[in-house]
């Protein structure tokens, strides 16, 4: 992955407004630009968190635009990391300072620019669709397995109750619900680990 440096400039608010966007020099043919921004009175960890949060928001919007699907925040966090690791994805950070004419305070403007090449954009779109399809498949599998489990459990408890003449009904219900609940948790743990995190 190619990385650019952090550039810095300062001036009045009017000069900053007149400056061209900080994407100049990275607009490559066919590349898709994702620009995250953060504004603050100081440049610290809070500003960086704002920048990262805005990047996730922009990537989330792009993912939904490309696939017309909805995605969870945890999925987007993973996809941001994946995109940054891809070859020929250019990441560039810029820093500007502008003086507020009303308060006289200096505002820091941070920008993070990802330039994504067409081949990465295409493979990412396919990846997003595959992950979404896998999650839907896992969800349906979990629902079906849970329904079958509880039907079998209820039939088994009813059979045991008849076989014991109703004298052990309390224990049958207690242990039946306990075991079925544990099995249900195991089913959804499997779905989560296999289809949600993978």
PDB file of C-alpha atoms in Angstrom:
ATOM      1  CA  UNK A   1       0.000   0.000   0.000  1.00  0.00           C
ATOM      2  CA  UNK A   2       1.347   3.364  -0.885  1.00  0.00           C
ATOM      3  CA  UNK A   3       1.243   6.048   1.748  1.00  0.00           C
ATOM      4  CA  UNK A   4       1.594   9.781   1.419  1.00  0.00           C
ATOM      5  CA  UNK A   5       2.956  12.173   3.989  1.00  0.00           C
ATOM      6  CA  UNK A   6       1.176  14.615   6.234  1.00  0.00           C
ATOM      7  CA  UNK A   7       1.155  18.107   4.802  1.00  0.00           C
ATOM      8  CA  UNK A   8       0.535  21.264   6.800  1.00  0.00           C
ATOM      9  CA  UNK A   9      -0.410  24.833   5.945  1.00  0.00           C
ATOM     10  CA  UNK A  10      -1.707  27.874   7.803  1.00  0.00           C
ATOM     11  CA  UNK A  11      -3.463  31.115   6.963  1.00  0.00           C
ATOM     12  CA  UNK A  12      -6.659  33.046   7.422  1.00  0.00           C
ATOM     13  CA  UNK A  13     -10.100  31.511   7.124  1.00  0.00           C
ATOM     14  CA  UNK A  14     -10.624  33.279   3.799  1.00  0.00           C
ATOM     15  CA  UNK A  15      -7.368  31.893   2.451  1.00  0.00           C
ATOM     16  CA  UNK A  16      -8.299  28.408   3.614  1.00  0.00           C
ATOM     17  CA  UNK A  17     -11.671  28.665   1.899  1.00  0.00           C
ATOM     18  CA  UNK A  18     -10.007  29.723  -1.324  1.00  0.00           C
ATOM     19  CA  UNK A  19      -7.545  26.845  -1.225  1.00  0.00           C
ATOM     20  CA  UNK A  20      -8.264  23.906  -3.519  1.00  0.00           C
ATOM     21  CA  UNK A  21      -9.394  20.683  -1.807  1.00  0.00           C
ATOM     22  CA  UNK A  22      -6.582  18.622  -0.379  1.00  0.00           C
ATOM     23  CA  UNK A  23      -7.099  15.897  -2.966  1.00  0.00           C
ATOM     24  CA  UNK A  24      -4.981  17.648  -5.565  1.00  0.00           C
ATOM     25  CA  UNK A  25      -2.259  15.402  -6.881  1.00  0.00           C
ATOM     26  CA  UNK A  26      -3.986  12.098  -6.000  1.00  0.00           C
ATOM     27  CA  UNK A  27      -6.877  12.161  -8.488  1.00  0.00           C
ATOM     28  CA  UNK A  28      -5.766   9.217 -10.599  1.00  0.00           C
ATOM     29  CA  UNK A  29      -7.857   8.009 -13.568  1.00  0.00           C
ATOM     30  CA  UNK A  30     -10.518   5.544 -12.471  1.00  0.00           C
ATOM     31  CA  UNK A  31      -9.628   5.825  -8.790  1.00  0.00           C
ATOM     32  CA  UNK A  32     -12.396   6.414  -6.247  1.00  0.00           C
ATOM     33  CA  UNK A  33     -11.597   9.021  -3.597  1.00  0.00           C
ATOM     34  CA  UNK A  34     -12.809   8.699  -0.026  1.00  0.00           C
ATOM     35  CA  UNK A  35     -12.175  11.880   1.941  1.00  0.00           C
ATOM     36  CA  UNK A  36     -12.584  12.011   5.726  1.00  0.00           C
ATOM     37  CA  UNK A  37     -12.329  15.314   7.593  1.00  0.00           C
ATOM     38  CA  UNK A  38     -12.070  16.488  11.190  1.00  0.00           C
ATOM     39  CA  UNK A  39     -12.186  20.051  12.519  1.00  0.00           C
ATOM     40  CA  UNK A  40     -11.044  21.062  15.988  1.00  0.00           C
ATOM     41  CA  UNK A  41      -9.375  23.829  17.946  1.00  0.00           C
ATOM     42  CA  UNK A  42      -6.462  21.521  18.646  1.00  0.00           C
ATOM     43  CA  UNK A  43      -4.789  18.517  17.083  1.00  0.00           C
ATOM     44  CA  UNK A  44      -4.874  15.621  19.538  1.00  0.00           C
ATOM     45  CA  UNK A  45      -6.240  12.115  20.058  1.00  0.00           C
ATOM     46  CA  UNK A  46      -9.807  13.437  19.984  1.00  0.00           C
ATOM     47  CA  UNK A  47      -9.215  14.904  16.535  1.00  0.00           C
ATOM     48  CA  UNK A  48      -7.782  11.596  15.337  1.00  0.00           C
ATOM     49  CA  UNK A  49     -10.818   9.728  16.645  1.00  0.00           C
ATOM     50  CA  UNK A  50     -13.094  12.165  14.821  1.00  0.00           C
ATOM     51  CA  UNK A  51     -11.107  11.572  11.644  1.00  0.00           C
ATOM     52  CA  UNK A  52     -11.306   7.786  12.000  1.00  0.00           C
ATOM     53  CA  UNK A  53     -15.039   7.975  12.741  1.00  0.00           C
ATOM     54  CA  UNK A  54     -15.659  10.103   9.646  1.00  0.00           C
ATOM     55  CA  UNK A  55     -13.615   7.668   7.542  1.00  0.00           C
ATOM     56  CA  UNK A  56     -15.782   4.770   8.719  1.00  0.00           C
ATOM     57  CA  UNK A  57     -18.897   6.801   7.928  1.00  0.00           C
ATOM     58  CA  UNK A  58     -17.683   7.569   4.394  1.00  0.00           C
ATOM     59  CA  UNK A  59     -16.660   3.934   3.787  1.00  0.00           C
ATOM     60  CA  UNK A  60     -20.076   2.837   5.080  1.00  0.00           C
ATOM     61  CA  UNK A  61     -21.789   5.150   2.584  1.00  0.00           C
ATOM     62  CA  UNK A  62     -19.608   3.878  -0.254  1.00  0.00           C
ATOM     63  CA  UNK A  63     -20.276   0.228   0.635  1.00  0.00           C
ATOM     64  CA  UNK A  64     -24.038   0.788   0.601  1.00  0.00           C
ATOM     65  CA  UNK A  65     -23.788   2.758  -2.647  1.00  0.00           C
ATOM     66  CA  UNK A  66     -21.856  -0.011  -4.404  1.00  0.00           C
ATOM     67  CA  UNK A  67     -23.978  -2.931  -3.204  1.00  0.00           C
ATOM     68  CA  UNK A  68     -27.363  -1.401  -2.254  1.00  0.00           C
ATOM     69  CA  UNK A  69     -27.126  -3.455   0.956  1.00  0.00           C
ATOM     70  CA  UNK A  70     -26.998  -2.533   4.644  1.00  0.00           C
ATOM     71  CA  UNK A  71     -23.958  -3.289   6.789  1.00  0.00           C
ATOM     72  CA  UNK A  72     -23.180  -3.359  10.496  1.00  0.00           C
ATOM     73  CA  UNK A  73     -20.623  -1.030  12.062  1.00  0.00           C
ATOM     74  CA  UNK A  74     -18.384  -3.960  12.991  1.00  0.00           C
ATOM     75  CA  UNK A  75     -18.335  -5.025   9.344  1.00  0.00           C
ATOM     76  CA  UNK A  76     -17.321  -1.529   8.249  1.00  0.00           C
ATOM     77  CA  UNK A  77     -14.461  -1.415  10.778  1.00  0.00           C
ATOM     78  CA  UNK A  78     -13.132  -4.655   9.310  1.00  0.00           C
ATOM     79  CA  UNK A  79     -13.543  -3.405   5.741  1.00  0.00           C
ATOM     80  CA  UNK A  80     -11.649  -0.173   6.441  1.00  0.00           C
ATOM     81  CA  UNK A  81      -8.676  -2.244   7.626  1.00  0.00           C
ATOM     82  CA  UNK A  82      -8.975  -4.509   4.582  1.00  0.00           C
ATOM     83  CA  UNK A  83      -9.016  -1.601   2.138  1.00  0.00           C
ATOM     84  CA  UNK A  84      -5.958  -0.010   3.710  1.00  0.00           C
ATOM     85  CA  UNK A  85      -3.982  -3.214   3.227  1.00  0.00           C
ATOM     86  CA  UNK A  86      -4.719  -3.579  -0.489  1.00  0.00           C
ATOM     87  CA  UNK A  87      -1.996  -2.910  -3.073  1.00  0.00           C
ATOM     88  CA  UNK A  88      -2.108   0.424  -4.904  1.00  0.00           C
ATOM     89  CA  UNK A  89      -4.539   1.948  -2.402  1.00  0.00           C
ATOM     90  CA  UNK A  90      -3.051   5.354  -1.688  1.00  0.00           C
ATOM     91  CA  UNK A  91      -3.548   6.814   1.769  1.00  0.00           C
ATOM     92  CA  UNK A  92      -2.687  10.436   2.333  1.00  0.00           C
ATOM     93  CA  UNK A  93      -3.160  12.708   5.359  1.00  0.00           C
ATOM     94  CA  UNK A  94      -3.124  16.489   5.263  1.00  0.00           C
ATOM     95  CA  UNK A  95      -3.259  19.128   7.944  1.00  0.00           C
ATOM     96  CA  UNK A  96      -4.260  22.770   7.640  1.00  0.00           C
ATOM     97  CA  UNK A  97      -4.706  25.636  10.071  1.00  0.00           C
ATOM     98  CA  UNK A  98      -7.093  28.555   9.660  1.00  0.00           C
ATOM     99  CA  UNK A  99      -7.770  31.520  11.933  1.00  0.00           C
ATOM    100  CA  UNK A 100     -11.418  32.158  12.774  1.00  0.00           C
ATOM    101  CA  UNK A 101     -12.020  35.865  11.975  1.00  0.00           C
ATOM    102  CA  UNK A 102     -14.653  36.168  14.733  1.00  0.00           C
ATOM    103  CA  UNK A 103     -12.828  34.549  17.646  1.00  0.00           C
ATOM    104  CA  UNK A 104      -9.239  34.778  16.476  1.00  0.00           C
ATOM    105  CA  UNK A 105      -8.770  31.130  17.395  1.00  0.00           C
ATOM    106  CA  UNK A 106      -6.836  28.781  15.171  1.00  0.00           C
ATOM    107  CA  UNK A 107      -8.814  25.829  13.859  1.00  0.00           C
ATOM    108  CA  UNK A 108      -7.084  22.641  12.803  1.00  0.00           C
ATOM    109  CA  UNK A 109      -8.396  20.845   9.731  1.00  0.00           C
ATOM    110  CA  UNK A 110      -7.327  17.216   9.276  1.00  0.00           C
ATOM    111  CA  UNK A 111      -8.049  15.252   6.104  1.00  0.00           C
ATOM    112  CA  UNK A 112      -7.486  11.589   5.376  1.00  0.00           C
ATOM    113  CA  UNK A 113      -7.745  10.632   1.711  1.00  0.00           C
ATOM    114  CA  UNK A 114      -8.011   7.081   0.399  1.00  0.00           C
ATOM    115  CA  UNK A 115      -7.560   6.644  -3.342  1.00  0.00           C
ATOM    116  CA  UNK A 116      -8.986   3.252  -4.313  1.00  0.00           C
ATOM    117  CA  UNK A 117      -8.075   1.784  -7.737  1.00  0.00           C
ATOM    118  CA  UNK A 118     -10.797   0.246  -9.942  1.00  0.00           C
ATOM    119  CA  UNK A 119      -9.653  -3.371  -9.496  1.00  0.00           C
ATOM    120  CA  UNK A 120      -9.674  -3.078  -5.705  1.00  0.00           C
ATOM    121  CA  UNK A 121     -13.070  -1.377  -5.832  1.00  0.00           C
ATOM    122  CA  UNK A 122     -14.456  -4.243  -7.916  1.00  0.00           C
ATOM    123  CA  UNK A 123     -13.008  -6.982  -5.704  1.00  0.00           C
ATOM    124  CA  UNK A 124     -14.215  -5.120  -2.598  1.00  0.00           C
ATOM    125  CA  UNK A 125     -17.758  -4.940  -3.978  1.00  0.00           C
ATOM    126  CA  UNK A 126     -17.722  -8.701  -4.616  1.00  0.00           C
ATOM    127  CA  UNK A 127     -16.308  -9.287  -1.138  1.00  0.00           C
ATOM    128  CA  UNK A 128     -19.071  -7.227   0.493  1.00  0.00           C
ATOM    129  CA  UNK A 129     -21.797  -9.096  -1.387  1.00  0.00           C
ATOM    130  CA  UNK A 130     -20.298 -12.470  -0.514  1.00  0.00           C
ATOM    131  CA  UNK A 131     -20.047 -11.590   3.182  1.00  0.00           C
ATOM    132  CA  UNK A 132     -23.623 -10.327   3.221  1.00  0.00           C
ATOM    133  CA  UNK A 133     -24.900 -13.465   1.461  1.00  0.00           C
ATOM    134  CA  UNK A 134     -22.979 -15.665   3.911  1.00  0.00           C
ATOM    135  CA  UNK A 135     -24.467 -13.822   6.882  1.00  0.00           C
ATOM    136  CA  UNK A 136     -28.010 -14.181   5.522  1.00  0.00           C
ATOM    137  CA  UNK A 137     -27.355 -17.886   4.932  1.00  0.00           C
ATOM    138  CA  UNK A 138     -26.065 -18.277   8.490  1.00  0.00           C
ATOM    139  CA  UNK A 139     -29.037 -16.396   9.890  1.00  0.00           C
ATOM    140  CA  UNK A 140     -31.523 -18.640   8.083  1.00  0.00           C
ATOM    141  CA  UNK A 141     -29.564 -21.718   9.132  1.00  0.00           C
ATOM    142  CA  UNK A 142     -29.639 -20.595  12.762  1.00  0.00           C
ATOM    143  CA  UNK A 143     -33.386 -19.934  12.681  1.00  0.00           C
ATOM    144  CA  UNK A 144     -34.136 -23.307  11.077  1.00  0.00           C
ATOM    145  CA  UNK A 145     -31.871 -25.212  13.482  1.00  0.00           C
ATOM    146  CA  UNK A 146     -33.377 -23.436  16.495  1.00  0.00           C
ATOM    147  CA  UNK A 147     -36.941 -24.161  15.375  1.00  0.00           C
ATOM    148  CA  UNK A 148     -36.197 -27.864  14.794  1.00  0.00           C
ATOM    149  CA  UNK A 149     -34.376 -28.101  18.124  1.00  0.00           C
ATOM    150  CA  UNK A 150     -37.276 -26.686  20.122  1.00  0.00           C
ATOM    151  CA  UNK A 151     -39.875 -28.797  18.312  1.00  0.00           C
ATOM    152  CA  UNK A 152     -37.829 -31.929  19.053  1.00  0.00           C
ATOM    153  CA  UNK A 153     -37.278 -30.841  22.671  1.00  0.00           C
ATOM    154  CA  UNK A 154     -40.964 -30.163  23.317  1.00  0.00           C
ATOM    155  CA  UNK A 155     -41.995 -33.480  21.768  1.00  0.00           C
ATOM    156  CA  UNK A 156     -39.369 -35.294  23.836  1.00  0.00           C
ATOM    157  CA  UNK A 157     -40.495 -33.612  27.060  1.00  0.00           C
ATOM    158  CA  UNK A 158     -44.117 -34.450  26.304  1.00  0.00           C
ATOM    159  CA  UNK A 159     -43.186 -38.088  25.622  1.00  0.00           C
ATOM    160  CA  UNK A 160     -41.182 -38.373  28.842  1.00  0.00           C
ATOM    161  CA  UNK A 161     -44.001 -36.789  30.795  1.00  0.00           C
ATOM    162  CA  UNK A 162     -46.466 -39.381  29.504  1.00  0.00           C
ATOM    163  CA  UNK A 163     -44.000 -42.221  30.109  1.00  0.00           C
ATOM    164  CA  UNK A 164     -43.500 -41.188  33.770  1.00  0.00           C
ATOM    165  CA  UNK A 165     -47.190 -40.565  34.291  1.00  0.00           C
ATOM    166  CA  UNK A 166     -46.630 -36.898  35.089  1.00  0.00           C
ATOM    167  CA  UNK A 167     -44.778 -37.635  38.356  1.00  0.00           C
ATOM    168  CA  UNK A 168     -41.477 -36.167  37.122  1.00  0.00           C
ATOM    169  CA  UNK A 169     -42.937 -33.282  35.159  1.00  0.00           C
ATOM    170  CA  UNK A 170     -41.084 -30.555  37.089  1.00  0.00           C
ATOM    171  CA  UNK A 171     -37.687 -32.184  36.602  1.00  0.00           C
ATOM    172  CA  UNK A 172     -38.409 -33.005  32.979  1.00  0.00           C
ATOM    173  CA  UNK A 173     -39.371 -29.407  32.206  1.00  0.00           C
ATOM    174  CA  UNK A 174     -36.415 -27.983  34.164  1.00  0.00           C
ATOM    175  CA  UNK A 175     -33.729 -30.139  32.568  1.00  0.00           C
ATOM    176  CA  UNK A 176     -35.430 -30.061  29.172  1.00  0.00           C
ATOM    177  CA  UNK A 177     -35.454 -26.270  29.072  1.00  0.00           C
ATOM    178  CA  UNK A 178     -31.907 -26.082  30.454  1.00  0.00           C
ATOM    179  CA  UNK A 179     -30.455 -28.448  27.864  1.00  0.00           C
ATOM    180  CA  UNK A 180     -32.440 -26.907  25.026  1.00  0.00           C
ATOM    181  CA  UNK A 181     -31.340 -23.420  26.062  1.00  0.00           C
ATOM    182  CA  UNK A 182     -27.684 -24.507  26.101  1.00  0.00           C
ATOM    183  CA  UNK A 183     -28.063 -26.127  22.689  1.00  0.00           C
ATOM    184  CA  UNK A 184     -29.683 -22.947  21.338  1.00  0.00           C
ATOM    185  CA  UNK A 185     -26.769 -20.878  22.651  1.00  0.00           C
ATOM    186  CA  UNK A 186     -24.352 -23.298  20.975  1.00  0.00           C
ATOM    187  CA  UNK A 187     -26.177 -22.976  17.647  1.00  0.00           C
ATOM    188  CA  UNK A 188     -26.032 -19.187  17.667  1.00  0.00           C
ATOM    189  CA  UNK A 189     -22.435 -19.148  18.870  1.00  0.00           C
ATOM    190  CA  UNK A 190     -21.570 -21.267  15.845  1.00  0.00           C
ATOM    191  CA  UNK A 191     -23.507 -18.939  13.531  1.00  0.00           C
ATOM    192  CA  UNK A 192     -21.791 -15.892  15.037  1.00  0.00           C
ATOM    193  CA  UNK A 193     -18.278 -17.310  14.823  1.00  0.00           C
ATOM    194  CA  UNK A 194     -18.729 -18.844  11.366  1.00  0.00           C
ATOM    195  CA  UNK A 195     -20.767 -16.233   9.518  1.00  0.00           C
ATOM    196  CA  UNK A 196     -20.572 -12.988  11.503  1.00  0.00           C
ATOM    197  CA  UNK A 197     -16.883 -12.730  12.376  1.00  0.00           C
ATOM    198  CA  UNK A 198     -15.432 -14.694   9.459  1.00  0.00           C
TER     199      UNK A 198
END
